[in-house]
Amino acid sequence: VMRHVQHLLAVAAIAAVATHGVTTTHLQFYMHDTVTPSAGSPATAVRVVRGPTPAPGDPINRFGDLYVIDDPLTEGPDLASRAVGRAQGFYLMASRSIDQLLLSANMAFTAGKYNGSSITLLGRDAIFDEIRELPVVGGTGGFHGAAGYGLIRTHSLNASNNNAVLVIDMYLML
Ligand SMILES: *[C@@H]1O[C@H](CO)[C@@H](O)[C@H](O)[C@H]1NC(C)=O
Ligand SMILES: *[C@@H]1O[C@H](CO)[C@@H](O)[C@H](O)[C@H]1NC(C)=O
């Protein structure tokens, strides 16, 4: 299977064509989850429900915390790199050990050939695992009828303020 990173802005043809007319597309982009704002970076992850019980040794997170997100997606790891979309949805601290989330998000693309298309991800995000696999529930526009999965890796995390940059590789069968 050919492995080829297809940046969202590229006009290039779809990455790989498999048998039976199924095409596999690989997209890679970065997601900026800003819980704590700073100059030039507004909060894009906002806690809307607070879990009832503090977790031992963790001053920030609680089982039951719910964050709504509208995180920028960019082509590179720098927030100033080219914008390709937004990750809109929520994540819920869904484990008592507060290291596993339920992530439910629409990846709404705003650039290149996928401008106006979206992918819906829903799954378990064990945030301290090196690689997390989340199922693709479906897609719209250029991703209509898509199946597949996303691999999420933490590019950087500030444990003092929970701000994180994630790198996401999507593998979509169309
Ligand atoms: C994406 O599509 C919208 C709606 O058609 C358009 O207004 C916008 O300029 C497009 N963005 C880019 C980066 O092409
Ligand atoms: C991490 O967060 C703390 C608290 O908000 C902040 O003072 C520090 O500058 C951040 N570190 C980096 C590398 O952004």
Coordinates of C-alpha atoms and ligand atoms in Angstrom, one line a residue:
V1 CA 0.0 0.0 0.0
M2 CA 1.4 3.3 -1.0
R3 CA 1.8 5.7 1.9
H4 CA 1.8 9.3 0.9
V5 CA 0.9 12.3 3.0
Q6 CA -1.6 14.4 1.3
H7 CA -1.7 17.9 2.6
L8 CA -5.2 19.4 2.5
L9 CA -4.2 22.2 0.3
A10 CA -2.5 20.1 -2.3
V11 CA -4.4 19.9 -5.6
A12 CA -2.7 16.6 -6.2
A13 CA -4.7 13.5 -6.9
I14 CA -5.9 11.2 -4.2
A15 CA -3.1 9.4 -2.5
A16 CA -3.6 5.7 -3.2
V17 CA -6.1 3.6 -5.2
A18 CA -6.8 0.1 -3.9
T19 CA -8.7 -2.7 -5.4
H20 CA -12.5 -2.9 -5.9
G21 CA -12.6 0.8 -6.6
V22 CA -11.9 1.8 -3.0
T23 CA -9.7 4.8 -2.7
T24 CA -7.6 5.4 0.4
T25 CA -6.9 9.0 1.2
H26 CA -4.3 10.0 3.9
L27 CA -4.6 13.5 5.4
Q28 CA -2.3 14.9 8.0
F29 CA -3.0 18.1 10.0
Y30 CA -2.4 19.7 13.4
M31 CA -5.0 20.5 16.0
H32 CA -4.5 23.3 18.5
D33 CA -6.3 22.8 21.7
T34 CA -6.0 26.0 23.7
V35 CA -7.5 25.7 27.2
T36 CA -5.6 28.6 28.7
P37 CA -5.6 31.7 26.5
S38 CA -2.6 33.9 26.0
A39 CA -1.9 37.0 23.9
G40 CA -2.9 36.2 20.3
S41 CA -4.3 32.8 21.2
P42 CA -7.9 32.8 22.5
A43 CA -9.2 29.8 24.4
T44 CA -10.6 27.3 21.9
A45 CA -11.5 24.6 24.5
V46 CA -13.9 25.8 27.1
R47 CA -14.9 23.8 30.1
V48 CA -18.7 23.8 30.4
V49 CA -19.2 21.1 33.0
R50 CA -17.1 20.5 36.1
G51 CA -16.7 17.0 37.5
P52 CA -17.7 16.8 41.1
T53 CA -14.6 15.3 42.7
P54 CA -11.0 16.5 42.5
A55 CA -8.6 13.8 41.3
P56 CA -5.7 13.0 43.6
G57 CA -2.5 14.8 42.4
D58 CA -4.2 16.6 39.5
P59 CA -5.2 20.2 40.2
I60 CA -6.8 20.7 36.8
N61 CA -8.7 17.7 35.6
R62 CA -11.7 15.9 37.1
F63 CA -13.7 12.8 36.1
G64 CA -16.7 14.3 34.4
D65 CA -15.2 17.5 33.0
L66 CA -16.7 18.4 29.7
Y67 CA -15.0 20.8 27.2
V68 CA -16.5 22.3 24.1
I69 CA -14.0 22.8 21.4
D70 CA -13.6 24.9 18.3
D71 CA -9.9 24.2 17.7
P72 CA -8.0 25.5 14.7
L73 CA -6.6 22.9 12.3
T74 CA -3.4 23.8 10.5
E75 CA -1.1 22.3 7.9
G76 CA 1.9 22.5 10.2
P77 CA 2.6 22.4 14.0
D78 CA 2.8 26.1 14.2
L79 CA -0.5 27.8 14.9
A80 CA 0.6 30.5 12.4
S81 CA 0.9 27.9 9.6
R82 CA -1.8 27.7 7.0
A83 CA -5.3 27.1 8.4
V84 CA -7.1 24.1 6.9
G85 CA -10.2 23.9 9.2
R86 CA -11.7 23.6 12.6
A87 CA -12.3 20.7 15.0
Q88 CA -15.7 21.4 16.5
G89 CA -17.4 19.3 19.2
F90 CA -16.5 18.2 22.7
Y91 CA -14.4 16.0 24.8
L92 CA -15.4 14.4 28.1
M93 CA -13.1 13.1 30.9
A94 CA -14.7 9.6 30.7
S95 CA -12.4 7.7 33.0
R96 CA -11.9 8.0 36.8
S97 CA -8.2 7.9 36.1
I98 CA -8.7 11.1 34.0
D99 CA -6.4 9.9 31.3
Q100 CA -9.1 8.8 28.8
L101 CA -11.5 11.0 26.9
L102 CA -14.5 10.5 24.8
L103 CA -13.7 12.8 21.8
S104 CA -16.6 13.7 19.5
A105 CA -15.7 16.2 16.8
N106 CA -16.5 17.3 13.3
M107 CA -13.4 18.2 11.4
A108 CA -14.7 21.0 9.2
F109 CA -12.3 21.8 6.4
T110 CA -12.0 25.3 5.0
A111 CA -9.2 25.2 2.5
G112 CA -8.1 23.5 -0.6
K113 CA -10.0 20.8 -2.4
Y114 CA -11.8 19.8 0.8
N115 CA -13.1 23.2 1.6
G116 CA -16.7 22.7 2.8
S117 CA -16.2 19.0 3.4
S118 CA -16.2 17.4 6.9
I119 CA -15.2 14.3 8.7
T120 CA -16.8 13.1 12.0
L121 CA -14.6 11.4 14.5
L122 CA -16.0 9.7 17.6
G123 CA -14.0 7.6 20.0
R124 CA -11.7 6.9 22.9
D125 CA -8.7 9.1 23.3
A126 CA -6.2 7.7 25.9
I127 CA -4.3 10.9 26.0
F128 CA -1.0 9.6 27.4
D129 CA -0.7 6.8 24.8
E130 CA 1.7 7.6 22.0
I131 CA -0.8 6.8 19.3
R132 CA -4.6 6.8 19.7
E133 CA -6.9 5.4 17.0
L134 CA -10.4 6.9 16.7
P135 CA -13.1 5.7 14.3
V136 CA -14.4 7.9 11.5
V137 CA -18.2 7.9 11.8
G138 CA -18.7 9.5 8.4
G139 CA -18.2 12.5 6.3
T140 CA -19.8 15.1 4.1
G141 CA -19.0 16.7 0.7
G142 CA -15.8 15.2 -0.7
F143 CA -15.9 12.7 2.2
H144 CA -19.5 11.6 1.7
G145 CA -19.8 8.0 2.6
A146 CA -16.2 7.8 4.0
A147 CA -15.1 5.2 6.5
G148 CA -11.8 5.0 8.2
Y149 CA -9.9 6.1 11.2
G150 CA -7.8 8.8 12.6
L151 CA -4.5 8.4 14.4
I152 CA -3.8 11.1 17.0
R153 CA -0.4 11.8 18.5
T154 CA 0.4 14.5 21.0
H155 CA 2.9 16.9 19.4
S156 CA 3.2 19.0 22.5
L157 CA 1.5 19.4 25.8
N158 CA 1.9 22.0 28.6
A159 CA 0.9 20.1 31.7
S160 CA 0.6 23.4 33.6
N161 CA -2.2 24.8 31.5
N162 CA -3.4 21.8 29.5
N163 CA -2.7 23.4 26.2
A164 CA -1.9 20.8 23.5
V165 CA -1.0 20.5 19.9
L166 CA -2.0 17.2 18.3
V167 CA -1.0 15.8 15.0
I168 CA -3.7 13.8 13.3
D169 CA -3.4 11.3 10.5
M170 CA -6.6 10.4 8.8
Y171 CA -7.0 7.3 6.7
L172 CA -10.2 7.5 4.7
M173 CA -11.7 4.8 2.5
L174 CA -14.0 6.3 -0.2
Ligands
LIG1 C1 -13.9 28.1 1.1 O1 -15.2 28.1 0.6 C2 -15.9 29.3 1.0 C3 -17.4 29.1 0.6 O2 -17.4 28.8 -0.8 C4 -15.2 30.5 0.4 O3 -15.9 31.7 0.8 C5 -13.8 30.6 0.9 O4 -13.1 31.6 0.3 C6 -13.1 29.3 0.6 N1 -11.8 29.3 1.3 C7 -10.6 29.0 0.7 C8 -9.4 29.1 1.5 O5 -10.6 28.7 -0.5
LIG2 C1 3.0 26.5 30.2 O1 1.9 27.0 31.0 C2 2.3 27.9 32.0 C3 1.1 28.3 32.8 O2 0.1 28.9 32.0 C4 3.0 29.1 31.3 O3 3.5 30.0 32.3 C5 4.2 28.6 30.5 O4 4.7 29.7 29.8 C6 3.7 27.6 29.5 N1 4.9 27.0 28.8 C7 5.0 27.1 27.5 C8 6.2 26.4 26.9 O5 4.2 27.6 26.8

